[in-house]
Coordinates of C-alpha atoms in Angstrom, one line a residue:
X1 CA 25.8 -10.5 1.5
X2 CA 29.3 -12.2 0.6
X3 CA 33.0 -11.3 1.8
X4 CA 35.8 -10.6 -0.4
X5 CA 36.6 -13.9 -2.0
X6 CA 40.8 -13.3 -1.5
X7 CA 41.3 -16.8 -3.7
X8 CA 40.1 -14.7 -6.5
X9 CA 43.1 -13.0 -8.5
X10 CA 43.5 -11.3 -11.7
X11 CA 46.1 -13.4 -12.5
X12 CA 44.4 -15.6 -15.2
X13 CA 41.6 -13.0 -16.2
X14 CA 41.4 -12.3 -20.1
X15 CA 40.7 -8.1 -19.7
X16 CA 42.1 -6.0 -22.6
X17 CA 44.4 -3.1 -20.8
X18 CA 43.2 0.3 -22.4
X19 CA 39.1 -1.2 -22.0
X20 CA 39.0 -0.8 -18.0
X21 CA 36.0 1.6 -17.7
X22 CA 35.0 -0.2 -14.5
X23 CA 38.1 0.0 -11.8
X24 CA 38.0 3.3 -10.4
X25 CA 34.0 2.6 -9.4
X26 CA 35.4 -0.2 -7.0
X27 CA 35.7 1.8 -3.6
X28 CA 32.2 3.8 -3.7
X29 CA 30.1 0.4 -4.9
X30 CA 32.2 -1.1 -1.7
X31 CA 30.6 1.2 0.1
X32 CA 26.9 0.4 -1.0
X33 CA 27.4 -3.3 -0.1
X34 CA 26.4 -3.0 3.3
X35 CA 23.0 -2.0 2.3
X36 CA 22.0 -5.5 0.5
X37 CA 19.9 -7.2 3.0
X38 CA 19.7 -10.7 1.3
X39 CA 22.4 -13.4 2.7
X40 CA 22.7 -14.5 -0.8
X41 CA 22.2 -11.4 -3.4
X42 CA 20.9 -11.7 -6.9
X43 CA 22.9 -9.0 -9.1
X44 CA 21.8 -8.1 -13.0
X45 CA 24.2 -6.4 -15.4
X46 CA 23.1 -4.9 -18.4
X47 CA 26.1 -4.4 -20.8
X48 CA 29.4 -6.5 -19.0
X49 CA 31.7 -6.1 -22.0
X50 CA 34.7 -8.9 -21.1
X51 CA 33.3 -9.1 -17.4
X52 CA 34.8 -6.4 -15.9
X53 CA 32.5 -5.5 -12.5
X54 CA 30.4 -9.3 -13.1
X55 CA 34.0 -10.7 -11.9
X56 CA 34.0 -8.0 -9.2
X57 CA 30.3 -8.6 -7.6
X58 CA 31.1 -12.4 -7.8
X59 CA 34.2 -12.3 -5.8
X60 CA 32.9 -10.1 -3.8
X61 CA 29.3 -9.3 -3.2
X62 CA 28.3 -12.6 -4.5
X63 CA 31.3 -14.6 -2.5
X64 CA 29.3 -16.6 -0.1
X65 CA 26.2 -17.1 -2.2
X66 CA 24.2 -15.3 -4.7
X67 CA 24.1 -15.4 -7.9
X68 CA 25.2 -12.9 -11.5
X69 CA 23.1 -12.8 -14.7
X70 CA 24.8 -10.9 -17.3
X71 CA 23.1 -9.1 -20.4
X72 CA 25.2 -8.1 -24.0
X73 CA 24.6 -9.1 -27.5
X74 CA 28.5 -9.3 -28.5
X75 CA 27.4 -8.3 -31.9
X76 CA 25.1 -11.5 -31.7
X77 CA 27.9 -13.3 -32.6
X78 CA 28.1 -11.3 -36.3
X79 CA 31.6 -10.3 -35.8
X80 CA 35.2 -11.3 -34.3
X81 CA 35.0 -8.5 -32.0
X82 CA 31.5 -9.5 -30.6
X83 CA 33.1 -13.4 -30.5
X84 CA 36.2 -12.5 -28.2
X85 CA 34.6 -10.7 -26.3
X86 CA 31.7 -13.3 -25.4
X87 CA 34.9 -16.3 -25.3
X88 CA 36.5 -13.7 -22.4
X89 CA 33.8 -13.0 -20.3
X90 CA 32.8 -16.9 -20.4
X91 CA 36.8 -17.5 -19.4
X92 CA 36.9 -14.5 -16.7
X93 CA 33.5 -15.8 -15.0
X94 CA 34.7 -19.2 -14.8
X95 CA 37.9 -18.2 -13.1
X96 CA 35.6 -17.1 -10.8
X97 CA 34.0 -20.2 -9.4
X98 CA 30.5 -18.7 -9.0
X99 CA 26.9 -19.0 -10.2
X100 CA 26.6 -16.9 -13.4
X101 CA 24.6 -16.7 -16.7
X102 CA 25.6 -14.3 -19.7
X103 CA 22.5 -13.8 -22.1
X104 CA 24.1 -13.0 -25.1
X105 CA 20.8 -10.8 -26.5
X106 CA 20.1 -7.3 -27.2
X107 CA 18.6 -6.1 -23.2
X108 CA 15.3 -6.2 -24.5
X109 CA 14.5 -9.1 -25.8
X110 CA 16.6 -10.7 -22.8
X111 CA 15.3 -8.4 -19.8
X112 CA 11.3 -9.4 -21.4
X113 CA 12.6 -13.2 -20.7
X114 CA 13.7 -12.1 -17.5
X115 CA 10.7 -11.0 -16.5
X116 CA 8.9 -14.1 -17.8
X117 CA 10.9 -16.0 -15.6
X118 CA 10.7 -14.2 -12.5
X119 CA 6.8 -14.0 -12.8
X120 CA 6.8 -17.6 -12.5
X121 CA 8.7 -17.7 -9.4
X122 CA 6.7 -17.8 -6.3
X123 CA 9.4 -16.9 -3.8
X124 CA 12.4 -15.4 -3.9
X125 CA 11.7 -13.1 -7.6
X126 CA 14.0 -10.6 -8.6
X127 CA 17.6 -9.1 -7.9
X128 CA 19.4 -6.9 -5.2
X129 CA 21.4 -5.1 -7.5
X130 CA 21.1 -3.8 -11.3
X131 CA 23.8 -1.8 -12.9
X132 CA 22.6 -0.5 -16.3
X133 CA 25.3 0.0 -18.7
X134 CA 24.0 -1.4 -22.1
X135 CA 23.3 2.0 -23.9
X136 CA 24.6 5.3 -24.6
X137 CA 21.7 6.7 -26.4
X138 CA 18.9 8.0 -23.8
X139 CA 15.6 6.0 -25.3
X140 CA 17.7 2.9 -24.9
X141 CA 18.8 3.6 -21.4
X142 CA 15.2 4.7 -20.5
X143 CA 14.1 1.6 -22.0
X144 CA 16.4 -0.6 -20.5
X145 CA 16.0 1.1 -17.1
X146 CA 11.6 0.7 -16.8
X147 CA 12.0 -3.3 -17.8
X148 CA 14.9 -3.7 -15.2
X149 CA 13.0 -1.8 -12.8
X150 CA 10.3 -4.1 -12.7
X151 CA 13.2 -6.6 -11.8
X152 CA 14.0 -4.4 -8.7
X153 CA 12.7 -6.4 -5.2
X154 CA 12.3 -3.2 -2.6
X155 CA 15.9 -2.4 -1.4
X156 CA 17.8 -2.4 -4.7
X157 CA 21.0 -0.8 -5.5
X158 CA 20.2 0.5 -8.9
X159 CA 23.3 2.0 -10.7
X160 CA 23.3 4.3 -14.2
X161 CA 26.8 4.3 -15.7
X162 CA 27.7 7.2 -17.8
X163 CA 25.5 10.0 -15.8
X164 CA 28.6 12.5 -16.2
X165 CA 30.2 10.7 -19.5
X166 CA 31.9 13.4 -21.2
X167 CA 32.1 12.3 -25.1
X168 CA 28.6 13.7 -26.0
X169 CA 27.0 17.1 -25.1
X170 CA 24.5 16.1 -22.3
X171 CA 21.4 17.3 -24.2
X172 CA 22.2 15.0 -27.2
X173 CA 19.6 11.8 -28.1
X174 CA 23.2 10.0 -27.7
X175 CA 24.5 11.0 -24.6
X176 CA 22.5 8.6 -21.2
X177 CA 21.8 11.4 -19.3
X178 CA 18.1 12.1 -20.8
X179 CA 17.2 9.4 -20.2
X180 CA 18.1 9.0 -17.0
X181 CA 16.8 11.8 -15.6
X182 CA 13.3 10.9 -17.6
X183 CA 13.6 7.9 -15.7
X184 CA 14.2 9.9 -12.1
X185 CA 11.3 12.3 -12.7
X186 CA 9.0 9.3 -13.6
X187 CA 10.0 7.5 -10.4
X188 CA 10.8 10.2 -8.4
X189 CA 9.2 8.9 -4.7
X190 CA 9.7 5.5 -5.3
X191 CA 13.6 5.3 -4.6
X192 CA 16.7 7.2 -2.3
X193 CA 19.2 8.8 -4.5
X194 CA 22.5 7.7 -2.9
X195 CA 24.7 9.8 -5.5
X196 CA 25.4 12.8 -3.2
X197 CA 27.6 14.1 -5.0
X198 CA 26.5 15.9 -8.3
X199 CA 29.6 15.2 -9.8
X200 CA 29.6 11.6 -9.2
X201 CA 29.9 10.1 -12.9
X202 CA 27.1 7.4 -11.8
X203 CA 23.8 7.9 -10.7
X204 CA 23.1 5.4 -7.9
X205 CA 19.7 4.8 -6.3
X206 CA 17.9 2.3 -4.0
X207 CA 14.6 1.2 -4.2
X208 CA 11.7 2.0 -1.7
X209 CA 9.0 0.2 -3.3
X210 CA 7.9 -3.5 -3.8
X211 CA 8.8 -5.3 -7.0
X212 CA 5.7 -4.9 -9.0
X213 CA 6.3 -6.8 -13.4
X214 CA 2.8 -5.1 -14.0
X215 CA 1.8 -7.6 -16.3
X216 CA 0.8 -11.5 -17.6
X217 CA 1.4 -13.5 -20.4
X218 CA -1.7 -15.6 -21.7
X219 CA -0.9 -18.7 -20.0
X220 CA -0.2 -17.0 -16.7
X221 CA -3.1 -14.8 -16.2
X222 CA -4.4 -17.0 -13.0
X223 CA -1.2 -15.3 -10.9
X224 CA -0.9 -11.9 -9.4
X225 CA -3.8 -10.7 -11.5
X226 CA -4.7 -7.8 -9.7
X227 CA -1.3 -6.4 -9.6
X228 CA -0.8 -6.8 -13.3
X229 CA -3.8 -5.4 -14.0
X230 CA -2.9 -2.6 -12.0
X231 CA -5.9 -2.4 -10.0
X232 CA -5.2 -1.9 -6.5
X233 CA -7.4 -1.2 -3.5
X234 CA -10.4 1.7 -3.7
X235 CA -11.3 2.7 -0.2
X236 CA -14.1 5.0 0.6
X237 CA -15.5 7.2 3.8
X238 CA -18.0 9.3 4.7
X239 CA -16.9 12.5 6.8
X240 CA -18.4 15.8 8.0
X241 CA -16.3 18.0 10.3
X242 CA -17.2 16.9 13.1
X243 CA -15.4 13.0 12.1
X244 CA -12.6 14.8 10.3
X245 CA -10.5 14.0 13.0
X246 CA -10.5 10.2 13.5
X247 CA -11.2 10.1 9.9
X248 CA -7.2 10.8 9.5
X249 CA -6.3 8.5 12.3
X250 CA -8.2 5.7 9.7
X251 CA -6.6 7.0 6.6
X252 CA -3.4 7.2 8.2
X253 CA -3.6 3.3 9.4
X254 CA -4.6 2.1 6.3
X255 CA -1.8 3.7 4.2
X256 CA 0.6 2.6 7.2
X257 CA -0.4 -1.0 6.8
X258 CA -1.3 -1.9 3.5
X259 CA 1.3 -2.2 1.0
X260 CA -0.4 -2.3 -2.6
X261 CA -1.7 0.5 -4.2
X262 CA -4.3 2.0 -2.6
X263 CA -6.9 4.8 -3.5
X264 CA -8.9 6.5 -0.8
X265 CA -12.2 8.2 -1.7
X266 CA -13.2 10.0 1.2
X267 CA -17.0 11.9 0.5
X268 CA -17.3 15.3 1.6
X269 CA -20.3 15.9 3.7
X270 CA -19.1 19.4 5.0
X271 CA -15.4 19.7 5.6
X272 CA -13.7 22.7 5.8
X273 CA -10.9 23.6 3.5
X274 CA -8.5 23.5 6.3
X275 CA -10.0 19.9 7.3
X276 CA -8.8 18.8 3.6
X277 CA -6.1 20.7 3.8
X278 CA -5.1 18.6 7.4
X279 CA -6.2 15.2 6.0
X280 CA -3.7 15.4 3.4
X281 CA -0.9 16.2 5.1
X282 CA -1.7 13.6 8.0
X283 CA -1.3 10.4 5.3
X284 CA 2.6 9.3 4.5
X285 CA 3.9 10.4 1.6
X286 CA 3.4 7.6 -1.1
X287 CA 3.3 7.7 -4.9
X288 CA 1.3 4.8 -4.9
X289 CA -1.8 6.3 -2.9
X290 CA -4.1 9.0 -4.3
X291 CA -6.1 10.5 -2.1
X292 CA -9.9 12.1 -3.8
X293 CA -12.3 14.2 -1.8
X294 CA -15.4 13.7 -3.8
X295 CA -18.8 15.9 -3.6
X296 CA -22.5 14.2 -2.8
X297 CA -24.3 13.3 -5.9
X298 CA -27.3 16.1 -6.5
X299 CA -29.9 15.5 -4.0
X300 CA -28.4 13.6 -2.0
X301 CA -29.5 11.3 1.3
X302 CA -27.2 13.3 3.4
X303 CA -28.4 16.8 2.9
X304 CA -31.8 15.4 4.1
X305 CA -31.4 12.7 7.4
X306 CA -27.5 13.3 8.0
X307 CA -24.0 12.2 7.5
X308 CA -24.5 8.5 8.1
X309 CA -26.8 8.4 4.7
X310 CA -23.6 9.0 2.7
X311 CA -22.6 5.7 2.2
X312 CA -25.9 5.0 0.6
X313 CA -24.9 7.9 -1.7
X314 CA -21.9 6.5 -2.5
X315 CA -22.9 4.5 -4.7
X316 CA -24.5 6.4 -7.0
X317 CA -21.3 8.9 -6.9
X318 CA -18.0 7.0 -6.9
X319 CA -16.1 6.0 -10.2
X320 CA -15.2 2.8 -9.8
X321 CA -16.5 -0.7 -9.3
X322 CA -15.8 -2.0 -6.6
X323 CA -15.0 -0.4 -2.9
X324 CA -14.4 -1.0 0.6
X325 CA -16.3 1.3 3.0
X326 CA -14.6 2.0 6.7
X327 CA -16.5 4.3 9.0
X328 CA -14.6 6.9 9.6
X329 CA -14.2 5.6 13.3
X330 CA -12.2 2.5 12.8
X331 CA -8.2 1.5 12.8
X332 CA -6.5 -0.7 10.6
X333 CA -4.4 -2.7 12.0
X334 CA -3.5 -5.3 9.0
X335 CA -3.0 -4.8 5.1
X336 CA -6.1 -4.7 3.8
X337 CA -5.1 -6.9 0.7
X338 CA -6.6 -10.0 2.3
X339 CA -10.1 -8.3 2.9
X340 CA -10.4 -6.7 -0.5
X341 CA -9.9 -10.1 -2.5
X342 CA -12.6 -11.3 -0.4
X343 CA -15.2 -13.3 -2.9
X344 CA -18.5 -11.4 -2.3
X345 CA -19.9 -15.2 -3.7
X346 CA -22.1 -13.3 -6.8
X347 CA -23.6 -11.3 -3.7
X348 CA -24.0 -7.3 -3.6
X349 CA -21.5 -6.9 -0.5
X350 CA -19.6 -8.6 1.9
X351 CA -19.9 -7.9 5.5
X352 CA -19.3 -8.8 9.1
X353 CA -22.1 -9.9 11.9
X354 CA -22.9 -7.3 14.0
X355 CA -21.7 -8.2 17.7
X356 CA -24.2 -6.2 19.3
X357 CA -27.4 -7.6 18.0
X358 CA -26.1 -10.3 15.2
X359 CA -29.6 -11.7 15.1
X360 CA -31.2 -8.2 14.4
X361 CA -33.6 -6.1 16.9
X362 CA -37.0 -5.4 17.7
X363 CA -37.2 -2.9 14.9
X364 CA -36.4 -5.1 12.1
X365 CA -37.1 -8.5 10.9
X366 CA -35.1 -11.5 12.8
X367 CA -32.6 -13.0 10.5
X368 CA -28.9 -12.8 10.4
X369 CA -27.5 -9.0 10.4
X370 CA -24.3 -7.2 9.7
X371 CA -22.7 -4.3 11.0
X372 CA -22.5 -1.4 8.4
X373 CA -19.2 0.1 9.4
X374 CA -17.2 -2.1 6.9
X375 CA -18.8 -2.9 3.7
X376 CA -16.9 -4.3 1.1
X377 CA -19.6 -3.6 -2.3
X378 CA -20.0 -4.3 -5.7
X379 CA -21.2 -1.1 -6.7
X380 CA -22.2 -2.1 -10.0
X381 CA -24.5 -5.3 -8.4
X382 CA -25.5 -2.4 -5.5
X383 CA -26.6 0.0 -8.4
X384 CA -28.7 -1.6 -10.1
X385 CA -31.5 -1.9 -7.0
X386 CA -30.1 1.8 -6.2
X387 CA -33.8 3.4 -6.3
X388 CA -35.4 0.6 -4.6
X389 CA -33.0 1.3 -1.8
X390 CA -33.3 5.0 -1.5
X391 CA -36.8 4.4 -0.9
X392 CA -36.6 1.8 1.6
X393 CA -33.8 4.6 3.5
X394 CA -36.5 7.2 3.6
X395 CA -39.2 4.9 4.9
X396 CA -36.6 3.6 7.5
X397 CA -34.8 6.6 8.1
X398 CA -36.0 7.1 11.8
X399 CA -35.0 3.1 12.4
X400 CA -33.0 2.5 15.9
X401 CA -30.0 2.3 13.7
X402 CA -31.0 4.1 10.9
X403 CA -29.1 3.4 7.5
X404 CA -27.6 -0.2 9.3
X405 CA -31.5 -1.2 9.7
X406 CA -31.7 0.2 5.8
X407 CA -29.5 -1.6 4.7
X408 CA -30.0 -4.9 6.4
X409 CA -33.9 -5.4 5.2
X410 CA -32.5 -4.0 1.7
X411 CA -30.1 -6.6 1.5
X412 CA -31.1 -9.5 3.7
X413 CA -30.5 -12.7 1.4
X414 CA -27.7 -10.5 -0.8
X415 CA -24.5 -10.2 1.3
X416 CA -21.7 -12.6 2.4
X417 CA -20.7 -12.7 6.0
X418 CA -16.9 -11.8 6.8
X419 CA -14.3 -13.0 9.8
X420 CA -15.3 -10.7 13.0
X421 CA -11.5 -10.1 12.4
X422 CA -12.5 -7.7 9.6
X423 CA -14.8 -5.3 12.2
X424 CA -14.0 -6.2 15.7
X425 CA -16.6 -4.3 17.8
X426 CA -17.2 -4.2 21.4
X427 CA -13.8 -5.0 22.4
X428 CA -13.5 -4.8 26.1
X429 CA -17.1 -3.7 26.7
X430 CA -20.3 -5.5 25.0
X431 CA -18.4 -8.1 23.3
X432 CA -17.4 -9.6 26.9
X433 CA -21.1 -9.7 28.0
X434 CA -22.8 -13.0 27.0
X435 CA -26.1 -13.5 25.3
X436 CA -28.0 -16.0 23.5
X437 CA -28.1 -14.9 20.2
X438 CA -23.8 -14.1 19.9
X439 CA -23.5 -18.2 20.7
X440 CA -23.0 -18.3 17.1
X441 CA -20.3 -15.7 16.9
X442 CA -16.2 -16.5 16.9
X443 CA -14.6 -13.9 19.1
X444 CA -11.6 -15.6 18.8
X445 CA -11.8 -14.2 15.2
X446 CA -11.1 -10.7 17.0
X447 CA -8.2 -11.4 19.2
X448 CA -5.7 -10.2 16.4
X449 CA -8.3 -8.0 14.3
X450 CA -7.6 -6.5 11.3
X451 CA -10.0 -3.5 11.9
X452 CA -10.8 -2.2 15.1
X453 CA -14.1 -0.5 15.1
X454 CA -15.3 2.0 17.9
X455 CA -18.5 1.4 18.0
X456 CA -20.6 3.5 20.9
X457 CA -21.3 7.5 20.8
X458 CA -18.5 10.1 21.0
X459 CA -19.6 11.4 24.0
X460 CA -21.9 8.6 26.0
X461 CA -25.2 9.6 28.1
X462 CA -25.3 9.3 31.9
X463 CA -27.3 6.0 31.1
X464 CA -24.4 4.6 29.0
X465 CA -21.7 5.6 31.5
X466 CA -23.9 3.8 34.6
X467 CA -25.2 1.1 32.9
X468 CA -24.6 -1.8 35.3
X469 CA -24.7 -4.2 32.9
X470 CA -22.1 -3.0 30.0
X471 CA -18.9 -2.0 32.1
X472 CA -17.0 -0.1 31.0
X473 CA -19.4 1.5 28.9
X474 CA -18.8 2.0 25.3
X475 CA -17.9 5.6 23.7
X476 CA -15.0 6.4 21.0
X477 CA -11.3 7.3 22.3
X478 CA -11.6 11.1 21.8
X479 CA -14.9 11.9 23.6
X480 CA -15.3 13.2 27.3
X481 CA -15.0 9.3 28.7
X482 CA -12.5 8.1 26.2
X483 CA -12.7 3.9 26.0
X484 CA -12.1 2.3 29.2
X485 CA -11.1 -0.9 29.1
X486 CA -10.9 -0.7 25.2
X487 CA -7.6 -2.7 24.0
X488 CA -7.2 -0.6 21.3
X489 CA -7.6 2.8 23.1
X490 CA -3.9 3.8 23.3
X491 CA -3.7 2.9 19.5
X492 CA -5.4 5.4 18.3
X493 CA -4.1 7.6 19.8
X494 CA -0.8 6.7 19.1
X495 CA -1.8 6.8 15.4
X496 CA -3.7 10.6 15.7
X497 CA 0.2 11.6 16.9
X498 CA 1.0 10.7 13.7
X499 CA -1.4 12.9 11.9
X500 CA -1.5 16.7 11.8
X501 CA -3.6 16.8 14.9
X502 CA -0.5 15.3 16.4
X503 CA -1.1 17.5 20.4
X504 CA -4.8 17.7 20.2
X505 CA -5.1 15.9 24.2
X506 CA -3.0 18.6 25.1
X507 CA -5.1 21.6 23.8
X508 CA -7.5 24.0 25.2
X509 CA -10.1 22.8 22.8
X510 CA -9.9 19.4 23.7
X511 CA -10.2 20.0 27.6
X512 CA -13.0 23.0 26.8
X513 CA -15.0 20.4 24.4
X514 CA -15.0 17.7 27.0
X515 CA -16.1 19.5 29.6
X516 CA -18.9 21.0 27.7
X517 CA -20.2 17.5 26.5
X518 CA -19.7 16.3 30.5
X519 CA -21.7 19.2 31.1
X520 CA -24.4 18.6 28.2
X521 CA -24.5 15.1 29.9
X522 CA -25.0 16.0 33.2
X523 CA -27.5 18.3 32.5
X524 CA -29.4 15.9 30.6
X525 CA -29.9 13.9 32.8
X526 CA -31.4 15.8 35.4
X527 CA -34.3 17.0 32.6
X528 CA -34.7 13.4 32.5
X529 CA -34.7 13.0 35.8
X530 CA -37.0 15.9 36.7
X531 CA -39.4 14.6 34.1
X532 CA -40.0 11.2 35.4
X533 CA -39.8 12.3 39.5

């Protein structure tokens, strides 16, 4: 942000006397300077008059770099008065000595070139600070406002004149105020109202959200597409009660760390009304992510062999195309934008090597084989094979790993392996242990994961625990034995603090469940070991 440029007088400025509607704004837009992040800020006005406040942002926010674009039509030139004024504000910015451009348009016709311009910028699109002031009649300042919005990079001081002007009863098509407070109500989550004081006769925000135009002309349709288009990211889980829990630590890291729009499909395979009720209050409040709890399909997989057959359900039941499935014991630790563009390659899904047994197991056919915890699918390919699948899932269905083996021999030459970045499993345990068929495998490609999956059992046998060769043993952070040695271990639970089972460690119920699951283990294993003595 610039410094007072003190060269800068009014000595040769060309303002008219009894026109100043701009001066006694000077001291509280002083005050939002501060907030402007950028070293050199990019302002927009929308209606400047003779130049007014465009002189004062260039001498002043702008004064050390920057730059001023100015919108009015000065009559389009059809009159003397619409002339003068253009000739002064040309003379005042000059004075000024600073990068500026007056578009002498109607706004919408010049904010639509605006926005063709900035879509074609690859770095450093759109402005630090709008001031609307083009308009007294509410449609027109409503208008204005949503194509300037979409000017707005995230930070922006965005300033309404006129909130409190006094010449037209507030209710009236001509007076701003509708229009602005259409324009609030629209937004309302996507910005912080810095007017605090209801009499304040501007309305000031600053935006919270990323500059999004929201659209493409012909010729540019190979950029951004997928924010144009206004797709955004569909995620989906799987979740009885008993995973409600983590399954709010994954919701809450995925909304922490991905920035486009995001909606999260989570199937309900038994929870509660309070476990809804708690998995919506543990996400961050954002207007950009919708959160759906949506029912099995009739006769469902689930109801039959368990939980872990929902995702196979899924397909049949979700509305939309395309989705990413997380199991509901994973923790995103990246935005998830660079996954979900992945190119499935014409392919049903995309997928990542499982680290256990990437080469399969005894129970299904050798070959290359993926881990089923993060799928990213083509529901629409996936569908059309959908019967021939639920078939295969009941013949298979008491496979060592159930609907992973399913899935695998269903499809085997129809899914594109992923970076083990994308599903980091085994971290600290299995992943360490060598084998001949993981020489293929990158683990580099985990080091910084994007999504760290707890693989293992919630609460681990005797065998698991003492298995000499997988130490530390594998289980999930919340059982009995927690993770040891997992890297990821105090990250999830810093991320369930953030959640509304923020204190579980500390309950009764925790401490009560663990030491009945220790005790479950224990005994166990002496029935096994009284069995085989």
């Amino acid at each position: 942000m610039g410094t007072p440029d003190n060269e800068a007088t009014t000595d040769h400025y060309e303002f008219t006397s009894t026109q100043d509607w701009f001066t006694f704004n000077i001291s509280s837009w002083r005050d939002l300077f501060p907030l402007i992040a950028s070293k050199e800020p990019r302002a927009l006005e929308i209606g400047s008059w003779e130049g007014r406040s465009a002189v004062f942002l260039l001498s002043t926010l702008c004064a050390t770099g920057g730059e001023l674009v100015c919108v009015d039509h000065f009559d389009l030139m059809g009159t003397a008065e619409g002339r003068e004024r253009y000739r002064k504000i040309m003379h005042n910015l000059a004075l000024t000595g600073r990068p500026a451009r007056v578009l002498p348009q109607f706004s919408v016709p010049a904010l639509y070139n605006l926005l063709q311009e900035e879509m074609n910028k690859n770095h450093d699109a759109g402005f630090d600070w709008i001031y609307i002031d083009g308009s007294h009649r509410a449609d027109d300042t409503l208008l204005d406002a949503e194509l300037a919005w979409r000017l707005a990079r995230r930070g922006c001081i965005f300033i309404f004149d006129d909130y409190h002007w006094t010449e037209q009863p507030v209710e009236s098509l001509h007076h701003p105020r509708r229009g602005i407070d259409a324009f609030l109500a629209l937004h309302a989550g996507q910005y912080i109202r810095l007017s605090t004081d209801p009499e304040q006769y501007q309305m000031v925000l600053q935006k919270t959200i990323p500059m999004r135009i929201g659209f493409l002309l012909e010729e540019e349709r190979g950029k951004s597409a997928e924010d144009a288009f206004g797709y955004g990211i569909n995620v989906a889980l799987a979740v009885d009660w008993a995973y409600a829990m983590p399954a709010a630590v994954t919701l809450r890291s995925i909304v922490e760390k991905t920035q486009k729009r995001i909606t999260l499909f989570v199937i309900d395979c038994g929870l509660s009304g309070e476990d809804k009720k708690k998995i919506e209050t543990s996400l961050p409040i954002r207007q950009d992510v919708t959160l759906l709890f949506v029912e099995l399909p009739p006769n469902p997989l689930a109801s039959k062999m368990g939980a872990v057959w929902a995702k196979i359900d899924m397909i049949k039941c979700l509305p939309v195309q395309r989705v990413l499935y997380l199991d509901a014991d994973t923790l995103i630790c990246r935005d998830l934008e660079e996954l979900w563009t992945t190119d499935l390659e014409g392919r049903s899904l995309a997928a990542v090597p499982d680290v256990g047994c990437p080469l399969g197991h005894d129970g299904v056919l050798r070959g290359d084989y993926f881990n089923a915890g993060v799928l990213l699918i083509d529901l629409a390919k996936a569908r059309s094979r959908l019967p021939e699948l639920e078939t295969r899932c009941f013949e298979m269905k008491n496979s060592r790993f159930h609907e992973q083996d399913a899935l695998n021999v269903h499809f085997a030459s129809d899914w594109t392996p992923m970076n083990l970045k994308w599903n980091a499993q085994g971290l600290g345990t299995y992943a360490e242990c060598a084998s001949g068929d993981r020489e293929g495998l990158c683990f580099e490609e985990m080091k910084d994961p994007g999504i760290v999956h707890f693989t293992g059992p919630v609460h681990p046998s005797v065998a698991v625990v003492l298995n000499p060769y997988v130490q530390p043993y594998t289980a999930k952070p919340w059982g009995y034995a927690g993770a040891p040695g997992h890297p990821f271990e105090r990250e999830w639970w810093v991320m369930l603090e953030k959640t509304a089972w923020k204190g579980w460690k500390a309950t009764a119920i925790y401490e009560e469940t663990c030491k009945q699951a220790r005790m479950k283990a224990l005994k166990t294993a002496e029935e096994e070991f009284e069995k085989r003595v």
